[in-house]
Amino acid sequence: MPELPEVERAVRLLRSIGVGKTICKVETTEDKLVFMQTTHDQFAAEIVNRTIQDVCRYGKVFYLELNGKGRAPVLHFGMTGNLQVRGEEPLRYQESPKRPSVTWPPKYMKFVLHLADEASNVTAEVAFMDARRLGRIRLCISPTAEPPISELGFDPILSMPSMTDFLPMVRRRTCPVKALLLDQSFSAGVGNWVADEILYHARIHPEQRCNTLTDDQLNSLHNHITDVCSTAVAVNADSQQFPENWLFRYRWGKGKKKTDAGTLILPNGEPATIKWVTVGGRTSAYIVELQRLPSNADLGLSNEPQPVSRPLRGGKRKRLVDDLPLQQPSKR
């Protein structure tokens, strides 16, 4: 699914073609699931004939600042949401279809904005589409002060906390560090591949518990949360321009298909071993030689097993609250 870098790319596209232009017409498709707390007709009526002043992002959510009275569109791609400008291919990310359609209006369209610039008589059309209907379209009076943005944690680009504040935020948790990174109320915008990339560079196993991280590990984690997101954003989320030593180039397919990148090489010149484990409900890639899960002995703990679940009736088990993210991340 689109994560912080891909959403930032969509924001830059919409900003480049939309700022200063007036929404002269809005086409919509009825979808009571994707349009939240509003209808598709209400959405169109509230934003038409208003000018786009800016397009902003926080985490995986983005919104349009419009002139005049009325609420602002607040958008979330979910798993398969996307933008497409008429006459161009839709924005693509790793698991997008290999041959995207350029038909218009695009399939699975939820709305199309018709944009006009009276000064230069320039027009453009941009569509929001979502095949799996896990995206969300809202109208908010104050986007940053209302859900969903008001319920999000720090944004690694816009509001990364200092190390002094970051350390207790992590240390007080007992869940696996990968699950914490996926929790949008902790780090807004970090999804599955970004979290794996961060932990790979920080040399931390995705299953290591937050309260067992050392000062050095926490410092590395703090640095790489910002570094990975900033690096991906700097190249406009173009994976072909990601550094050669990034895990992203080798993590897809779970070893069942070859990648164009070849084999990831360790610092000592040997080939790396990529393995996968499910953490926080997501498949997580890690490098065996670099991301070691510490044993109880390493941590100075008892070898007795620690309870992480409680039995319920019917053989079901209930996880402890801190073993899961506060908000379940959408699957890619």
PDB file of C-alpha atoms in Angstrom, residues 13-314:
ATOM      1  CA  LEU A  13       1.700  15.877  -8.155  1.00  0.00           C
ATOM      2  CA  LEU A  14      -1.622  17.315  -7.053  1.00  0.00           C
ATOM      3  CA  ARG A  15       0.062  20.484  -5.812  1.00  0.00           C
ATOM      4  CA  SER A  16       1.907  20.959  -9.113  1.00  0.00           C
ATOM      5  CA  ILE A  17      -1.227  20.765 -11.263  1.00  0.00           C
ATOM      6  CA  GLY A  18      -3.825  22.069  -8.841  1.00  0.00           C
ATOM      7  CA  VAL A  19      -2.596  25.021  -6.790  1.00  0.00           C
ATOM      8  CA  GLY A  20      -4.126  28.242  -8.051  1.00  0.00           C
ATOM      9  CA  LYS A  21      -6.734  26.445 -10.126  1.00  0.00           C
ATOM     10  CA  THR A  22     -10.470  26.395  -9.485  1.00  0.00           C
ATOM     11  CA  ILE A  23     -12.456  23.177  -9.165  1.00  0.00           C
ATOM     12  CA  CYS A  24     -14.990  23.971 -11.861  1.00  0.00           C
ATOM     13  CA  LYS A  25     -16.649  20.559 -11.906  1.00  0.00           C
ATOM     14  CA  VAL A  26     -16.632  17.386  -9.759  1.00  0.00           C
ATOM     15  CA  GLU A  27     -17.654  13.958 -11.022  1.00  0.00           C
ATOM     16  CA  THR A  28     -18.310  11.349  -8.331  1.00  0.00           C
ATOM     17  CA  THR A  29     -19.307   7.728  -7.976  1.00  0.00           C
ATOM     18  CA  GLU A  30     -21.536   6.645  -5.121  1.00  0.00           C
ATOM     19  CA  ASP A  31     -19.639   4.614  -2.519  1.00  0.00           C
ATOM     20  CA  LYS A  32     -21.005   4.590   1.020  1.00  0.00           C
ATOM     21  CA  LEU A  33     -17.880   2.857   2.315  1.00  0.00           C
ATOM     22  CA  VAL A  34     -15.186   5.136   0.880  1.00  0.00           C
ATOM     23  CA  PHE A  35     -17.071   8.413   1.449  1.00  0.00           C
ATOM     24  CA  MET A  36     -17.180   8.769   5.247  1.00  0.00           C
ATOM     25  CA  GLN A  37     -19.704  10.945   7.102  1.00  0.00           C
ATOM     26  CA  THR A  38     -20.715  12.477   3.815  1.00  0.00           C
ATOM     27  CA  THR A  39     -22.206  11.370   0.515  1.00  0.00           C
ATOM     28  CA  HIS A  40     -20.595  11.614  -2.882  1.00  0.00           C
ATOM     29  CA  ASP A  41     -23.096  14.301  -3.863  1.00  0.00           C
ATOM     30  CA  GLN A  42     -22.436  16.355  -0.728  1.00  0.00           C
ATOM     31  CA  PHE A  43     -18.702  16.032  -1.319  1.00  0.00           C
ATOM     32  CA  ALA A  44     -19.011  17.423  -4.850  1.00  0.00           C
ATOM     33  CA  ALA A  45     -21.362  20.238  -3.856  1.00  0.00           C
ATOM     34  CA  GLU A  46     -19.097  21.461  -1.036  1.00  0.00           C
ATOM     35  CA  ILE A  47     -15.853  21.749  -3.015  1.00  0.00           C
ATOM     36  CA  VAL A  48     -17.017  22.858  -6.474  1.00  0.00           C
ATOM     37  CA  ASN A  49     -16.177  26.441  -7.553  1.00  0.00           C
ATOM     38  CA  ARG A  50     -13.473  26.746  -4.900  1.00  0.00           C
ATOM     39  CA  THR A  51      -9.772  27.331  -5.591  1.00  0.00           C
ATOM     40  CA  ILE A  52      -6.992  25.008  -4.418  1.00  0.00           C
ATOM     41  CA  GLN A  53      -4.589  27.024  -2.269  1.00  0.00           C
ATOM     42  CA  ASP A  54      -2.340  24.142  -1.162  1.00  0.00           C
ATOM     43  CA  VAL A  55      -2.112  20.359  -0.837  1.00  0.00           C
ATOM     44  CA  CYS A  56      -0.685  19.021   2.424  1.00  0.00           C
ATOM     45  CA  ARG A  57       0.201  15.671   3.967  1.00  0.00           C
ATOM     46  CA  TYR A  58       0.447  14.232   7.466  1.00  0.00           C
ATOM     47  CA  GLY A  59       1.403  10.579   7.742  1.00  0.00           C
ATOM     48  CA  LYS A  60      -0.493   8.690   5.045  1.00  0.00           C
ATOM     49  CA  VAL A  61      -3.312  11.253   5.004  1.00  0.00           C
ATOM     50  CA  PHE A  62      -3.432  14.258   2.670  1.00  0.00           C
ATOM     51  CA  TYR A  63      -5.826  17.144   2.295  1.00  0.00           C
ATOM     52  CA  LEU A  64      -6.638  20.113   0.062  1.00  0.00           C
ATOM     53  CA  GLU A  65      -6.726  23.651   1.396  1.00  0.00           C
ATOM     54  CA  LEU A  66      -9.479  25.494  -0.480  1.00  0.00           C
ATOM     55  CA  ASN A  67     -10.548  29.120  -0.463  1.00  0.00           C
ATOM     56  CA  GLY A  68     -13.977  30.281   0.661  1.00  0.00           C
ATOM     57  CA  LYS A  69     -16.395  28.799   3.157  1.00  0.00           C
ATOM     58  CA  GLY A  70     -16.807  25.083   3.564  1.00  0.00           C
ATOM     59  CA  ARG A  71     -14.916  22.013   4.618  1.00  0.00           C
ATOM     60  CA  ALA A  72     -11.697  20.630   3.144  1.00  0.00           C
ATOM     61  CA  PRO A  73     -11.300  17.234   1.425  1.00  0.00           C
ATOM     62  CA  VAL A  74      -9.235  14.843   3.564  1.00  0.00           C
ATOM     63  CA  LEU A  75      -8.050  11.726   1.728  1.00  0.00           C
ATOM     64  CA  HIS A  76      -6.478   8.372   2.569  1.00  0.00           C
ATOM     65  CA  PHE A  77      -5.414   5.839  -0.067  1.00  0.00           C
ATOM     66  CA  GLY A  78      -5.905   2.692   2.020  1.00  0.00           C
ATOM     67  CA  MET A  79      -4.366  -0.322   0.284  1.00  0.00           C
ATOM     68  CA  THR A  80      -4.958   0.452  -3.377  1.00  0.00           C
ATOM     69  CA  GLY A  81      -5.948   4.098  -3.612  1.00  0.00           C
ATOM     70  CA  ASN A  82      -4.227   6.200  -6.263  1.00  0.00           C
ATOM     71  CA  LEU A  83      -4.288   9.411  -8.278  1.00  0.00           C
ATOM     72  CA  GLN A  84      -4.332   9.701 -12.039  1.00  0.00           C
ATOM     73  CA  VAL A  85      -4.075  12.780 -14.235  1.00  0.00           C
ATOM     74  CA  ARG A  86      -5.963  12.567 -17.511  1.00  0.00           C
ATOM     75  CA  GLY A  87      -3.646  11.602 -20.353  1.00  0.00           C
ATOM     76  CA  GLU A  88      -1.026  10.151 -18.023  1.00  0.00           C
ATOM     77  CA  GLU A  89      -0.428   6.815 -16.334  1.00  0.00           C
ATOM     78  CA  PRO A  90      -1.521   6.604 -12.692  1.00  0.00           C
ATOM     79  CA  LEU A  91       1.102   6.907  -9.990  1.00  0.00           C
ATOM     80  CA  ARG A  92       2.706   3.523  -9.425  1.00  0.00           C
ATOM     81  CA  TYR A  93       4.160   1.807  -6.410  1.00  0.00           C
ATOM     82  CA  GLN A  94       5.797  -1.587  -5.905  1.00  0.00           C
ATOM     83  CA  GLU A  95       2.704  -3.778  -6.128  1.00  0.00           C
ATOM     84  CA  SER A  96       0.745  -1.748  -8.683  1.00  0.00           C
ATOM     85  CA  PRO A  97      -0.448  -3.522 -11.844  1.00  0.00           C
ATOM     86  CA  LYS A  98       2.390  -3.895 -14.347  1.00  0.00           C
ATOM     87  CA  ARG A  99       0.290  -2.445 -17.156  1.00  0.00           C
ATOM     88  CA  PRO A 100      -1.858   0.344 -15.731  1.00  0.00           C
ATOM     89  CA  SER A 101      -4.862   1.440 -17.717  1.00  0.00           C
ATOM     90  CA  VAL A 102      -4.967   4.944 -19.203  1.00  0.00           C
ATOM     91  CA  THR A 103      -8.704   4.854 -19.974  1.00  0.00           C
ATOM     92  CA  TRP A 104     -10.768   7.819 -18.795  1.00  0.00           C
ATOM     93  CA  PRO A 105     -12.453   8.091 -16.439  1.00  0.00           C
ATOM     94  CA  PRO A 106     -10.319   5.406 -14.807  1.00  0.00           C
ATOM     95  CA  LYS A 107     -11.764   2.198 -13.472  1.00  0.00           C
ATOM     96  CA  TYR A 108     -12.703   2.302  -9.761  1.00  0.00           C
ATOM     97  CA  MET A 109     -12.907   6.101  -9.886  1.00  0.00           C
ATOM     98  CA  LYS A 110     -14.410   7.712  -6.783  1.00  0.00           C
ATOM     99  CA  PHE A 111     -14.144  11.305  -7.939  1.00  0.00           C
ATOM    100  CA  VAL A 112     -12.673  13.404 -10.756  1.00  0.00           C
ATOM    101  CA  LEU A 113     -11.715  17.043 -10.248  1.00  0.00           C
ATOM    102  CA  HIS A 114     -11.958  19.321 -13.283  1.00  0.00           C
ATOM    103  CA  LEU A 115      -9.498  22.172 -12.742  1.00  0.00           C
ATOM    104  CA  ALA A 116      -9.430  25.500 -14.550  1.00  0.00           C
ATOM    105  CA  ASP A 117      -7.111  28.505 -14.470  1.00  0.00           C
ATOM    106  CA  GLU A 118      -8.943  31.546 -15.781  1.00  0.00           C
ATOM    107  CA  ALA A 119      -5.756  33.559 -16.258  1.00  0.00           C
ATOM    108  CA  SER A 120      -4.180  31.105 -18.690  1.00  0.00           C
ATOM    109  CA  ASN A 121      -7.237  29.060 -19.648  1.00  0.00           C
ATOM    110  CA  VAL A 122      -5.386  25.882 -18.610  1.00  0.00           C
ATOM    111  CA  THR A 123      -7.527  22.905 -17.668  1.00  0.00           C
ATOM    112  CA  ALA A 124      -6.684  19.568 -16.105  1.00  0.00           C
ATOM    113  CA  GLU A 125      -8.506  16.551 -14.728  1.00  0.00           C
ATOM    114  CA  VAL A 126      -7.335  14.399 -11.836  1.00  0.00           C
ATOM    115  CA  ALA A 127      -9.037  11.291 -10.484  1.00  0.00           C
ATOM    116  CA  PHE A 128      -8.974   9.491  -7.137  1.00  0.00           C
ATOM    117  CA  MET A 129      -9.568   5.762  -7.557  1.00  0.00           C
ATOM    118  CA  ASP A 130      -9.603   2.810  -5.189  1.00  0.00           C
ATOM    119  CA  ALA A 131     -10.087  -0.779  -6.362  1.00  0.00           C
ATOM    120  CA  ARG A 132     -10.413  -2.432  -2.958  1.00  0.00           C
ATOM    121  CA  ARG A 133     -12.467   0.343  -1.343  1.00  0.00           C
ATOM    122  CA  LEU A 134     -10.236   0.620   1.715  1.00  0.00           C
ATOM    123  CA  GLY A 135      -9.437   4.266   1.076  1.00  0.00           C
ATOM    124  CA  ARG A 136     -11.358   7.039   2.811  1.00  0.00           C
ATOM    125  CA  ILE A 137     -12.717  10.391   1.642  1.00  0.00           C
ATOM    126  CA  ARG A 138     -13.814  12.897   4.281  1.00  0.00           C
ATOM    127  CA  LEU A 139     -14.692  16.557   4.644  1.00  0.00           C
ATOM    128  CA  CYS A 140     -13.211  18.383   7.649  1.00  0.00           C
ATOM    129  CA  ILE A 141     -13.442  21.944   8.910  1.00  0.00           C
ATOM    130  CA  SER A 142      -9.924  21.826  10.362  1.00  0.00           C
ATOM    131  CA  PRO A 143      -8.081  18.777   8.952  1.00  0.00           C
ATOM    132  CA  THR A 144      -5.148  18.749  11.401  1.00  0.00           C
ATOM    133  CA  ALA A 145      -7.395  19.193  14.457  1.00  0.00           C
ATOM    134  CA  GLU A 146      -9.914  16.475  13.561  1.00  0.00           C
ATOM    135  CA  PRO A 147      -9.728  12.683  13.104  1.00  0.00           C
ATOM    136  CA  PRO A 148      -7.999  10.968  11.490  1.00  0.00           C
ATOM    137  CA  ILE A 149      -5.008  13.345  11.606  1.00  0.00           C
ATOM    138  CA  SER A 150      -5.617  14.422  15.216  1.00  0.00           C
ATOM    139  CA  GLU A 151      -5.303  10.775  16.303  1.00  0.00           C
ATOM    140  CA  LEU A 152      -1.967  10.171  14.572  1.00  0.00           C
ATOM    141  CA  GLY A 153       1.482  10.104  16.147  1.00  0.00           C
ATOM    142  CA  PHE A 154       4.555  11.971  14.962  1.00  0.00           C
ATOM    143  CA  ASP A 155       5.310  12.343  11.261  1.00  0.00           C
ATOM    144  CA  PRO A 156       8.965  11.346  10.561  1.00  0.00           C
ATOM    145  CA  ILE A 157       9.389  14.271   8.158  1.00  0.00           C
ATOM    146  CA  LEU A 158       7.214  16.936   9.748  1.00  0.00           C
ATOM    147  CA  SER A 159       7.325  16.344  13.506  1.00  0.00           C
ATOM    148  CA  MET A 160      10.016  13.843  14.495  1.00  0.00           C
ATOM    149  CA  PRO A 161      10.463  14.042  18.301  1.00  0.00           C
ATOM    150  CA  SER A 162      13.836  14.710  19.862  1.00  0.00           C
ATOM    151  CA  MET A 163      15.851  11.764  21.130  1.00  0.00           C
ATOM    152  CA  THR A 164      15.069  12.868  24.684  1.00  0.00           C
ATOM    153  CA  ASP A 165      11.342  12.540  24.038  1.00  0.00           C
ATOM    154  CA  PHE A 166      11.653   9.514  21.759  1.00  0.00           C
ATOM    155  CA  LEU A 167      13.438   7.235  24.231  1.00  0.00           C
ATOM    156  CA  PRO A 168      10.638   6.987  26.845  1.00  0.00           C
ATOM    157  CA  MET A 169       8.008   6.757  24.091  1.00  0.00           C
ATOM    158  CA  VAL A 170       9.566   3.467  22.990  1.00  0.00           C
ATOM    159  CA  ARG A 171      10.936   2.117  26.257  1.00  0.00           C
ATOM    160  CA  ARG A 172       7.573   2.113  28.013  1.00  0.00           C
ATOM    161  CA  ARG A 173       6.157  -0.317  25.464  1.00  0.00           C
ATOM    162  CA  THR A 174       6.554  -4.100  25.600  1.00  0.00           C
ATOM    163  CA  CYS A 175       5.306  -4.973  22.102  1.00  0.00           C
ATOM    164  CA  PRO A 176       7.674  -5.989  19.281  1.00  0.00           C
ATOM    165  CA  VAL A 177       9.389  -2.957  17.774  1.00  0.00           C
ATOM    166  CA  LYS A 178       7.992  -3.702  14.290  1.00  0.00           C
ATOM    167  CA  ALA A 179       4.436  -3.627  15.672  1.00  0.00           C
ATOM    168  CA  LEU A 180       5.133  -0.272  17.310  1.00  0.00           C
ATOM    169  CA  LEU A 181       6.433   1.251  14.067  1.00  0.00           C
ATOM    170  CA  LEU A 182       3.274   0.115  12.268  1.00  0.00           C
ATOM    171  CA  ASP A 183       1.078   1.758  14.907  1.00  0.00           C
ATOM    172  CA  GLN A 184      -0.082   4.983  13.266  1.00  0.00           C
ATOM    173  CA  SER A 185      -0.750   6.557  16.658  1.00  0.00           C
ATOM    174  CA  PHE A 186       3.007   6.218  17.239  1.00  0.00           C
ATOM    175  CA  SER A 187       4.673   6.919  13.870  1.00  0.00           C
ATOM    176  CA  ALA A 188       2.301   8.279  11.246  1.00  0.00           C
ATOM    177  CA  GLY A 189       3.149   7.268   7.701  1.00  0.00           C
ATOM    178  CA  VAL A 190       5.389   4.282   8.470  1.00  0.00           C
ATOM    179  CA  GLY A 191       4.028   1.155   6.796  1.00  0.00           C
ATOM    180  CA  ASN A 192       5.361  -2.330   6.193  1.00  0.00           C
ATOM    181  CA  TRP A 193       8.237  -1.765   3.771  1.00  0.00           C
ATOM    182  CA  VAL A 194       9.340   1.478   5.455  1.00  0.00           C
ATOM    183  CA  ALA A 195       9.395  -0.218   8.874  1.00  0.00           C
ATOM    184  CA  ASP A 196      11.454  -3.132   7.512  1.00  0.00           C
ATOM    185  CA  GLU A 197      13.898  -0.710   5.910  1.00  0.00           C
ATOM    186  CA  ILE A 198      14.278   1.255   9.141  1.00  0.00           C
ATOM    187  CA  LEU A 199      14.928  -1.849  11.232  1.00  0.00           C
ATOM    188  CA  TYR A 200      17.382  -3.234   8.672  1.00  0.00           C
ATOM    189  CA  HIS A 201      19.526  -0.091   8.779  1.00  0.00           C
ATOM    190  CA  ALA A 202      19.188   0.137  12.565  1.00  0.00           C
ATOM    191  CA  ARG A 203      20.283  -3.542  12.843  1.00  0.00           C
ATOM    192  CA  ILE A 204      17.263  -4.438  15.003  1.00  0.00           C
ATOM    193  CA  HIS A 205      15.249  -7.651  14.712  1.00  0.00           C
ATOM    194  CA  PRO A 206      11.543  -6.904  14.073  1.00  0.00           C
ATOM    195  CA  GLU A 207      10.470  -9.160  16.965  1.00  0.00           C
ATOM    196  CA  GLN A 208      12.666  -7.544  19.613  1.00  0.00           C
ATOM    197  CA  ARG A 209      10.582  -6.078  22.421  1.00  0.00           C
ATOM    198  CA  CYS A 210      10.659  -2.294  22.741  1.00  0.00           C
ATOM    199  CA  ASN A 211      11.558  -2.309  26.436  1.00  0.00           C
ATOM    200  CA  THR A 212      14.689  -4.395  25.742  1.00  0.00           C
ATOM    201  CA  LEU A 213      16.256  -1.987  23.232  1.00  0.00           C
ATOM    202  CA  THR A 214      19.609  -0.559  24.267  1.00  0.00           C
ATOM    203  CA  ASP A 215      20.493   3.131  24.161  1.00  0.00           C
ATOM    204  CA  ASP A 216      22.574   2.518  21.041  1.00  0.00           C
ATOM    205  CA  GLN A 217      19.695   0.699  19.343  1.00  0.00           C
ATOM    206  CA  LEU A 218      17.244   3.460  20.242  1.00  0.00           C
ATOM    207  CA  ASN A 219      19.597   6.113  18.913  1.00  0.00           C
ATOM    208  CA  SER A 220      20.011   4.179  15.655  1.00  0.00           C
ATOM    209  CA  LEU A 221      16.253   3.618  15.392  1.00  0.00           C
ATOM    210  CA  HIS A 222      15.585   7.325  15.909  1.00  0.00           C
ATOM    211  CA  ASN A 223      18.096   8.321  13.227  1.00  0.00           C
ATOM    212  CA  HIS A 224      16.928   5.826  10.615  1.00  0.00           C
ATOM    213  CA  ILE A 225      13.204   6.581  10.988  1.00  0.00           C
ATOM    214  CA  THR A 226      13.944  10.038   9.663  1.00  0.00           C
ATOM    215  CA  ASP A 227      16.725   9.013   7.282  1.00  0.00           C
ATOM    216  CA  VAL A 228      14.762   6.297   5.435  1.00  0.00           C
ATOM    217  CA  CYS A 229      11.697   8.489   4.974  1.00  0.00           C
ATOM    218  CA  SER A 230      13.742  11.545   3.936  1.00  0.00           C
ATOM    219  CA  THR A 231      15.809   9.537   1.437  1.00  0.00           C
ATOM    220  CA  ALA A 232      12.719   8.027  -0.202  1.00  0.00           C
ATOM    221  CA  VAL A 233      10.964  11.393  -0.372  1.00  0.00           C
ATOM    222  CA  ALA A 234      14.063  13.074  -1.844  1.00  0.00           C
ATOM    223  CA  VAL A 235      13.818  10.832  -4.936  1.00  0.00           C
ATOM    224  CA  ASN A 236      10.028  11.257  -5.137  1.00  0.00           C
ATOM    225  CA  ALA A 237       9.446   7.644  -4.041  1.00  0.00           C
ATOM    226  CA  ASP A 238      11.071   6.325  -7.231  1.00  0.00           C
ATOM    227  CA  SER A 239      12.323   2.924  -6.073  1.00  0.00           C
ATOM    228  CA  GLN A 240      14.750   2.750  -8.994  1.00  0.00           C
ATOM    229  CA  GLN A 241      16.649   5.592  -7.335  1.00  0.00           C
ATOM    230  CA  PHE A 242      16.745   4.061  -3.866  1.00  0.00           C
ATOM    231  CA  PRO A 243      20.296   3.287  -2.637  1.00  0.00           C
ATOM    232  CA  GLU A 244      21.767  -0.008  -3.831  1.00  0.00           C
ATOM    233  CA  ASN A 245      22.150  -1.280  -0.276  1.00  0.00           C
ATOM    234  CA  TRP A 246      18.482  -0.867   0.641  1.00  0.00           C
ATOM    235  CA  LEU A 247      16.524  -3.950   1.654  1.00  0.00           C
ATOM    236  CA  PHE A 248      13.596  -2.662  -0.427  1.00  0.00           C
ATOM    237  CA  ARG A 249      15.314  -3.811  -3.615  1.00  0.00           C
ATOM    238  CA  TYR A 250      15.455  -7.444  -2.434  1.00  0.00           C
ATOM    239  CA  ARG A 251      12.503  -8.009  -0.082  1.00  0.00           C
ATOM    240  CA  TRP A 252       9.663  -8.641  -2.553  1.00  0.00           C
ATOM    241  CA  GLY A 253       8.323 -12.091  -3.414  1.00  0.00           C
ATOM    242  CA  LYS A 254       9.474 -13.749  -0.173  1.00  0.00           C
ATOM    243  CA  GLY A 255      12.279 -15.465  -2.034  1.00  0.00           C
ATOM    244  CA  LYS A 256       9.922 -17.010  -4.607  1.00  0.00           C
ATOM    245  CA  LYS A 257      10.887 -14.716  -7.445  1.00  0.00           C
ATOM    246  CA  LYS A 258      14.081 -13.043  -8.509  1.00  0.00           C
ATOM    247  CA  THR A 259      14.510  -9.301  -8.385  1.00  0.00           C
ATOM    248  CA  ASP A 260      16.352  -7.147 -10.863  1.00  0.00           C
ATOM    249  CA  ALA A 261      18.645  -6.044  -8.052  1.00  0.00           C
ATOM    250  CA  GLY A 262      20.308  -9.456  -7.721  1.00  0.00           C
ATOM    251  CA  THR A 263      21.665 -10.440  -4.294  1.00  0.00           C
ATOM    252  CA  LEU A 264      22.023  -8.180  -1.277  1.00  0.00           C
ATOM    253  CA  ILE A 265      25.654  -8.176  -0.140  1.00  0.00           C
ATOM    254  CA  LEU A 266      26.745  -7.865   3.490  1.00  0.00           C
ATOM    255  CA  PRO A 267      29.455  -5.377   4.538  1.00  0.00           C
ATOM    256  CA  ASN A 268      31.947  -8.285   4.631  1.00  0.00           C
ATOM    257  CA  GLY A 269      31.271  -9.100   0.968  1.00  0.00           C
ATOM    258  CA  GLU A 270      29.204 -12.237   1.643  1.00  0.00           C
ATOM    259  CA  PRO A 271      25.622 -12.675   0.362  1.00  0.00           C
ATOM    260  CA  ALA A 272      22.933 -11.756   2.892  1.00  0.00           C
ATOM    261  CA  THR A 273      20.268 -14.184   4.074  1.00  0.00           C
ATOM    262  CA  ILE A 274      16.756 -12.697   3.935  1.00  0.00           C
ATOM    263  CA  LYS A 275      14.098 -14.343   6.069  1.00  0.00           C
ATOM    264  CA  TRP A 276      10.510 -13.479   6.818  1.00  0.00           C
ATOM    265  CA  VAL A 277       8.483 -13.504  10.028  1.00  0.00           C
ATOM    266  CA  THR A 278       4.975 -12.303  10.861  1.00  0.00           C
ATOM    267  CA  VAL A 279       4.981  -9.417  13.337  1.00  0.00           C
ATOM    268  CA  GLY A 280       2.009  -7.211  14.182  1.00  0.00           C
ATOM    269  CA  GLY A 281      -0.034  -9.111  11.603  1.00  0.00           C
ATOM    270  CA  ARG A 282       2.361  -8.228   8.787  1.00  0.00           C
ATOM    271  CA  THR A 283       5.022 -10.199   6.929  1.00  0.00           C
ATOM    272  CA  SER A 284       8.384  -8.739   7.907  1.00  0.00           C
ATOM    273  CA  ALA A 285      11.677  -9.161   6.054  1.00  0.00           C
ATOM    274  CA  TYR A 286      14.968  -9.106   7.933  1.00  0.00           C
ATOM    275  CA  ILE A 287      18.628 -10.000   7.424  1.00  0.00           C
ATOM    276  CA  VAL A 288      19.733 -12.939   9.563  1.00  0.00           C
ATOM    277  CA  GLU A 289      23.370 -11.889   9.773  1.00  0.00           C
ATOM    278  CA  LEU A 290      22.641  -8.292  10.820  1.00  0.00           C
ATOM    279  CA  GLN A 291      19.389  -8.357  12.785  1.00  0.00           C
ATOM    280  CA  ARG A 292      19.796 -10.787  15.654  1.00  0.00           C
ATOM    281  CA  LEU A 293      17.025 -11.364  18.165  1.00  0.00           C
ATOM    282  CA  PRO A 294      18.662 -11.211  21.612  1.00  0.00           C
ATOM    283  CA  SER A 295      18.163 -14.156  23.940  1.00  0.00           C
ATOM    284  CA  ASN A 296      16.989 -13.903  27.532  1.00  0.00           C
ATOM    285  CA  ALA A 297      20.596 -14.452  28.575  1.00  0.00           C
ATOM    286  CA  ASP A 298      21.677 -11.474  26.476  1.00  0.00           C
ATOM    287  CA  LEU A 299      19.059  -9.378  28.199  1.00  0.00           C
ATOM    288  CA  GLY A 300      19.777 -10.721  31.672  1.00  0.00           C
ATOM    289  CA  LEU A 301      16.297 -12.228  31.951  1.00  0.00           C
ATOM    290  CA  SER A 302      14.997 -15.533  33.258  1.00  0.00           C
ATOM    291  CA  ASN A 303      14.707 -18.395  30.780  1.00  0.00           C
ATOM    292  CA  GLU A 304      11.183 -19.066  31.983  1.00  0.00           C
ATOM    293  CA  PRO A 305       8.651 -18.305  29.214  1.00  0.00           C
ATOM    294  CA  GLN A 306       6.898 -14.962  29.542  1.00  0.00           C
ATOM    295  CA  PRO A 307       3.099 -14.970  29.072  1.00  0.00           C
ATOM    296  CA  VAL A 308       1.984 -13.072  25.994  1.00  0.00           C
ATOM    297  CA  SER A 309      -1.597 -14.318  25.781  1.00  0.00           C
ATOM    298  CA  ARG A 310      -4.439 -15.570  27.942  1.00  0.00           C
ATOM    299  CA  PRO A 311      -6.678 -18.580  27.229  1.00  0.00           C
ATOM    300  CA  LEU A 312     -10.326 -17.921  26.481  1.00  0.00           C
ATOM    301  CA  ARG A 313     -13.291 -20.215  26.052  1.00  0.00           C
ATOM    302  CA  GLY A 314     -13.364 -22.410  22.989  1.00  0.00           C
TER     303      GLY A 314
END
